[in-house]
mmCIF file of C-alpha atoms and ligand atoms in Angstrom:
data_model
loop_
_atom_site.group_PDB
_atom_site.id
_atom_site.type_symbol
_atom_site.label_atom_id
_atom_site.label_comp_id
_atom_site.label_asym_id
_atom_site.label_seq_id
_atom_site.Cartn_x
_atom_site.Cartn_y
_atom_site.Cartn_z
ATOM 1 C CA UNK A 4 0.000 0.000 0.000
ATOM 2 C CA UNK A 5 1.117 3.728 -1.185
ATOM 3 C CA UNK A 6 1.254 6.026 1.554
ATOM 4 C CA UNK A 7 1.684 9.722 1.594
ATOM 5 C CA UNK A 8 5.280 10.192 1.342
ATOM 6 C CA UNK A 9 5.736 7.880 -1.580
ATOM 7 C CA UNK A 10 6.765 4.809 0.106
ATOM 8 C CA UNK A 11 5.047 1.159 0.344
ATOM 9 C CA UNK A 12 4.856 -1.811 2.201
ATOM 10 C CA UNK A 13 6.192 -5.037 0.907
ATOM 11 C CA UNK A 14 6.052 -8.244 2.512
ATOM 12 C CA UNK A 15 8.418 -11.330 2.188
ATOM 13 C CA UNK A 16 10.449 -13.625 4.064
ATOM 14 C CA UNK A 17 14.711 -13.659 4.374
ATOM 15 C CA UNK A 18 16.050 -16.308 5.826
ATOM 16 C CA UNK A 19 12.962 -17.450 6.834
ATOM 17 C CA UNK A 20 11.362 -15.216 8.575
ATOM 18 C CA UNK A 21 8.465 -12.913 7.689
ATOM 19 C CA UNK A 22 9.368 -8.977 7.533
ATOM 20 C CA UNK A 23 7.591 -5.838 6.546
ATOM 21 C CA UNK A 24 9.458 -3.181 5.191
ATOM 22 C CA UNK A 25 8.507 0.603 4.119
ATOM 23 C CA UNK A 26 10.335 1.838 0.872
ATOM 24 C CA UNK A 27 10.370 3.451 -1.976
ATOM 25 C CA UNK A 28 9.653 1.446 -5.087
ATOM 26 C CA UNK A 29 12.615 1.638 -6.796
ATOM 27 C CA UNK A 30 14.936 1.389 -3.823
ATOM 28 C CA UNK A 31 17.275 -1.905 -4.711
ATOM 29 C CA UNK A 32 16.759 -4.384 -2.299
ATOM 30 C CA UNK A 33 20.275 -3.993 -1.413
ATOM 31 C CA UNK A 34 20.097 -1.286 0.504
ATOM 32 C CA UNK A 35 16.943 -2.409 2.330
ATOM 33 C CA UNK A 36 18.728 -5.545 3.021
ATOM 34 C CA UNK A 37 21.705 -3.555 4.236
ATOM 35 C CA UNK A 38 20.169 -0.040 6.000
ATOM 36 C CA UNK A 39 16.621 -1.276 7.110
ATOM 37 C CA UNK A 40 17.638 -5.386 8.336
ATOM 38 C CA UNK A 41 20.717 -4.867 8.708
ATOM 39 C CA UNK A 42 21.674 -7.892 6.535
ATOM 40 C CA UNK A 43 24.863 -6.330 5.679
ATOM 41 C CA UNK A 44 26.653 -9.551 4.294
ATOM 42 C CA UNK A 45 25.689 -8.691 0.352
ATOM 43 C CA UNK A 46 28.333 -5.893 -0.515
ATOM 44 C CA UNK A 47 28.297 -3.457 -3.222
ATOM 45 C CA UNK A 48 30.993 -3.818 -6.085
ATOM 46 C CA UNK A 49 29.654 -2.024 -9.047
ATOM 47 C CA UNK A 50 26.309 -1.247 -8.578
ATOM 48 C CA UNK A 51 25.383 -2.182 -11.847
ATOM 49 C CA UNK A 52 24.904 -5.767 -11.929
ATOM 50 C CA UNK A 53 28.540 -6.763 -13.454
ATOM 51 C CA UNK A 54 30.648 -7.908 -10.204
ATOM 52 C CA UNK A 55 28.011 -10.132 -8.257
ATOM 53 C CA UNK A 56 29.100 -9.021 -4.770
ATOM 54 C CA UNK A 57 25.597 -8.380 -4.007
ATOM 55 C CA UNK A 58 24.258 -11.549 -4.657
ATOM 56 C CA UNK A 59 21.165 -12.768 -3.049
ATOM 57 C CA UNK A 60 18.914 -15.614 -3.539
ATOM 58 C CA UNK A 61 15.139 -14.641 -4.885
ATOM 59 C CA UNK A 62 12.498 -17.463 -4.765
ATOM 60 C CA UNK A 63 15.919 -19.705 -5.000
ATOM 61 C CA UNK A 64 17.609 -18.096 -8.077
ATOM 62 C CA UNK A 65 20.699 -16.359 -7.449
ATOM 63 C CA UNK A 66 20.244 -12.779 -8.305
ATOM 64 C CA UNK A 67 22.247 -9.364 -8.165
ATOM 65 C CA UNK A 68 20.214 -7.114 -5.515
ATOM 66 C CA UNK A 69 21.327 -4.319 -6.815
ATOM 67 C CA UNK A 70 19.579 -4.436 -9.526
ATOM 68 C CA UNK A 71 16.203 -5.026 -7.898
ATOM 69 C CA UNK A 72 13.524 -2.738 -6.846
ATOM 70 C CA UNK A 73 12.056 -3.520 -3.769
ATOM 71 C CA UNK A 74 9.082 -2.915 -4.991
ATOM 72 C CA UNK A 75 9.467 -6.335 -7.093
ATOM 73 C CA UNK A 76 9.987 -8.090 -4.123
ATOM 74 C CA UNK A 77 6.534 -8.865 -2.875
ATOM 75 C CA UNK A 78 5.426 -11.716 -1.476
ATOM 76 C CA UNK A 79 9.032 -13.170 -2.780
ATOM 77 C CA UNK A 80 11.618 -15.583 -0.582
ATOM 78 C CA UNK A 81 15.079 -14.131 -0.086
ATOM 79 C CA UNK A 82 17.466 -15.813 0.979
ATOM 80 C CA UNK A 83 20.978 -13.979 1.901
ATOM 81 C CA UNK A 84 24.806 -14.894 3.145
ATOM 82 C CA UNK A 85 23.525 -14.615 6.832
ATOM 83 C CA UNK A 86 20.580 -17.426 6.219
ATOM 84 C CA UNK A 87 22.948 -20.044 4.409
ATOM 85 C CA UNK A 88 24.747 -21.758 7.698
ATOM 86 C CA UNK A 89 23.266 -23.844 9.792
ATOM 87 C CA UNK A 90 22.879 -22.315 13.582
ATOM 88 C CA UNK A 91 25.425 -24.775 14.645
ATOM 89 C CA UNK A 92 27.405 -25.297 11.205
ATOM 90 C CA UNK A 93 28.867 -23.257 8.494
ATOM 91 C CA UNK A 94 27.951 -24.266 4.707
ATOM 92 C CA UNK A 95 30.046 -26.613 3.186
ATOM 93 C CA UNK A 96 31.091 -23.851 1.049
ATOM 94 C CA UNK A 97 31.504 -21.654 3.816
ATOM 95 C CA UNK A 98 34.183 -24.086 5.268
ATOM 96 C CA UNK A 99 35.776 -24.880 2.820
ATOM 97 C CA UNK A 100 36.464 -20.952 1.865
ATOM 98 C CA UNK A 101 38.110 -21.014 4.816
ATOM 99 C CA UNK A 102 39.721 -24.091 4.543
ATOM 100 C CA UNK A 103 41.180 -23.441 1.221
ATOM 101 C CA UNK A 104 42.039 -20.031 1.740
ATOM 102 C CA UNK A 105 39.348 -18.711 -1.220
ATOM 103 C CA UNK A 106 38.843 -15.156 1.090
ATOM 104 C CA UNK A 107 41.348 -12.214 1.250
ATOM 105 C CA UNK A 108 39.634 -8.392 1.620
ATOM 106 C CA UNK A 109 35.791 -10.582 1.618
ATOM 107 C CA UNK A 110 33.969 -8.192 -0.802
ATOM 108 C CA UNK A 111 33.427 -10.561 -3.419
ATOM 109 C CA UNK A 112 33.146 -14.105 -0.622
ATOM 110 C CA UNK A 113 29.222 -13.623 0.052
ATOM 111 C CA UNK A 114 28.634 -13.344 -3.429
ATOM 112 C CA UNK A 115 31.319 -16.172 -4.780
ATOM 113 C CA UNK A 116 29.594 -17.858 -1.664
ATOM 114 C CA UNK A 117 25.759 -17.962 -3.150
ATOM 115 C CA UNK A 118 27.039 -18.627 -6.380
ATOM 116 C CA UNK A 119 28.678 -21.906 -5.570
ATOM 117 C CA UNK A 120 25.897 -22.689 -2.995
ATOM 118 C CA UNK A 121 23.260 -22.170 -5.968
ATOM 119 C CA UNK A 122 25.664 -24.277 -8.279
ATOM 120 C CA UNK A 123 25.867 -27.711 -6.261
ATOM 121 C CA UNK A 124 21.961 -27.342 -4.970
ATOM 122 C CA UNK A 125 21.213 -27.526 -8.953
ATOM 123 C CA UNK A 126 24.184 -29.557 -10.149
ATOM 124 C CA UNK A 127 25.756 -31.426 -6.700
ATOM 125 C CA UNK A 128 28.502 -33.098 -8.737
ATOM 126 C CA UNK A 129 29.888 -29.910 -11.382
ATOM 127 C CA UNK A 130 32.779 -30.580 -13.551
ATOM 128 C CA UNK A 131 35.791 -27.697 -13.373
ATOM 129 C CA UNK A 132 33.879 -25.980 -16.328
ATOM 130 C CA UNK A 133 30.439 -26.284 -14.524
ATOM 131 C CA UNK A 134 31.787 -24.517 -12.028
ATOM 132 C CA UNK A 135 33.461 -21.803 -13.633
ATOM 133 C CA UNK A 136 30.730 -21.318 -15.216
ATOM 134 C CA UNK A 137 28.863 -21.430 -12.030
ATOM 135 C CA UNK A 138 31.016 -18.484 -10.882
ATOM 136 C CA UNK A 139 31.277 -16.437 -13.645
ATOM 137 C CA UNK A 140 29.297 -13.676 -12.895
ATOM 138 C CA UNK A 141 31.316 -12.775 -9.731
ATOM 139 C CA UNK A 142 34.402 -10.559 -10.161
ATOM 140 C CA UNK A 143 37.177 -11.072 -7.559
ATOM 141 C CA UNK A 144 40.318 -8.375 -7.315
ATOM 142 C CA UNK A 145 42.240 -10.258 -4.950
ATOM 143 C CA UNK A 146 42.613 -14.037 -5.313
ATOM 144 C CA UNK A 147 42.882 -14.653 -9.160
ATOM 145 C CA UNK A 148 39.884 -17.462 -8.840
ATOM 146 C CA UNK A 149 42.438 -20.360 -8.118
ATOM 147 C CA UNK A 150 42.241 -20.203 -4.468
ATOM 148 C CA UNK A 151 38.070 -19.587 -4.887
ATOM 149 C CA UNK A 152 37.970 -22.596 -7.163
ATOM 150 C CA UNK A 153 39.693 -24.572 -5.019
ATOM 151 C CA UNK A 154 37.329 -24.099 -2.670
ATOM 152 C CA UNK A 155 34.199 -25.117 -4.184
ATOM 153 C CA UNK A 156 36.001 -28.437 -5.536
ATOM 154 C CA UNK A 157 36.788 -29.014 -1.732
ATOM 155 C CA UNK A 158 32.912 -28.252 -0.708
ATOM 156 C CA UNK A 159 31.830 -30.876 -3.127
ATOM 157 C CA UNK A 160 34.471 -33.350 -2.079
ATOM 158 C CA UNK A 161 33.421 -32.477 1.582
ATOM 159 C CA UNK A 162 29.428 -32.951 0.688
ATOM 160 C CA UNK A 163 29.954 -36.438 -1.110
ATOM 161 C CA UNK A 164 31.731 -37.949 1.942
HETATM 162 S S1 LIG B 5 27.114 -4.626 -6.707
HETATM 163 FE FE1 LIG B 5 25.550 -5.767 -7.635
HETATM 164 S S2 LIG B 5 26.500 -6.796 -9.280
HETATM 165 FE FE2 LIG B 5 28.074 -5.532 -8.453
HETATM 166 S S1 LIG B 6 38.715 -11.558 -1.965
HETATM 167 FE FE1 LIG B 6 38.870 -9.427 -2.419
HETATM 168 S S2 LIG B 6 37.600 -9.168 -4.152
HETATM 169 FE FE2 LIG B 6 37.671 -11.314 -3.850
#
């Protein structure tokens, strides 16, 4: 519902759990992730939809949030970097970032994160080229991939044990 200053309501769940927010339609869900729930895992790169450090999971599909206007979000199921772990255990992926060394500064690892956690949930046993392809619409500055794709080949090994 429109009220007088402009903004609406929209209702969805993150990480499971219901939440109302008040914004301006074309506000990018990244910022209301970031300013009003103070999700503030999902970094900004570029802003325009090129370096996939914002990434977020809509209705399951992996998805740049700054591209998206809240007011698309509706009734939708988000999932972010804070909702992927277990309360008691990291991600697979998660681990084995840390394990294999796949974070340095950590602005592209939620991102790089929900693209390899999207990647085994539809493929759980990727060849090297499903996963680069998996990854390819996350930029990284700091590792040159190796380390990041090293990684994900550990969090399938680790998930097929
Ligand atoms: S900040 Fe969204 S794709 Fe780069
Ligand atoms: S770890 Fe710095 S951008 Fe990837």
């Amino acid at each position: 519902m429109e009220s007088t200053s402009g903004k609406i309501e929209i209702r969805c769940t993150v990480n499971d759990e219901p939440q109302s927010v008040n914004a301006y339609p074309l506000e990018r869900l990244l910022d209301v992730l970031r300013e009003q729930l103070h999700l503030t895992g999902a970094k900004e790169g570029c802003g325009e939809g090129e370096c996939g450090a914002c990434s977020v999971f809509i209705n399951g599909e992996v998805v740049n949030s700054c591209l998206v206007p809240i007011a698309q979000i509706e009734g939708a199921s988000i999932r972010t970097i804070e909702g992927i772990a277990s309360p008691d255990q990291l991600h697979a992926v998660q681990q084995a970032f840390i394990d294999c060394g796949g974070a340095q500064c950590g602005i592209c690892t939620p991102g790089m994160v929900m693209a390899a956690v999207n990647l085994l949930q539809r493929n759980p046993h990727p060849s090297e080229a499903d996963i680069r392809t998996g990854l390819a619409g996350n930029l990284c500055r700091c590792t040159g991939y190796m380390k990041i794709f090293e990684s994900v080949v550990r969090a399938c090994q680790n998930s097929h044990k």
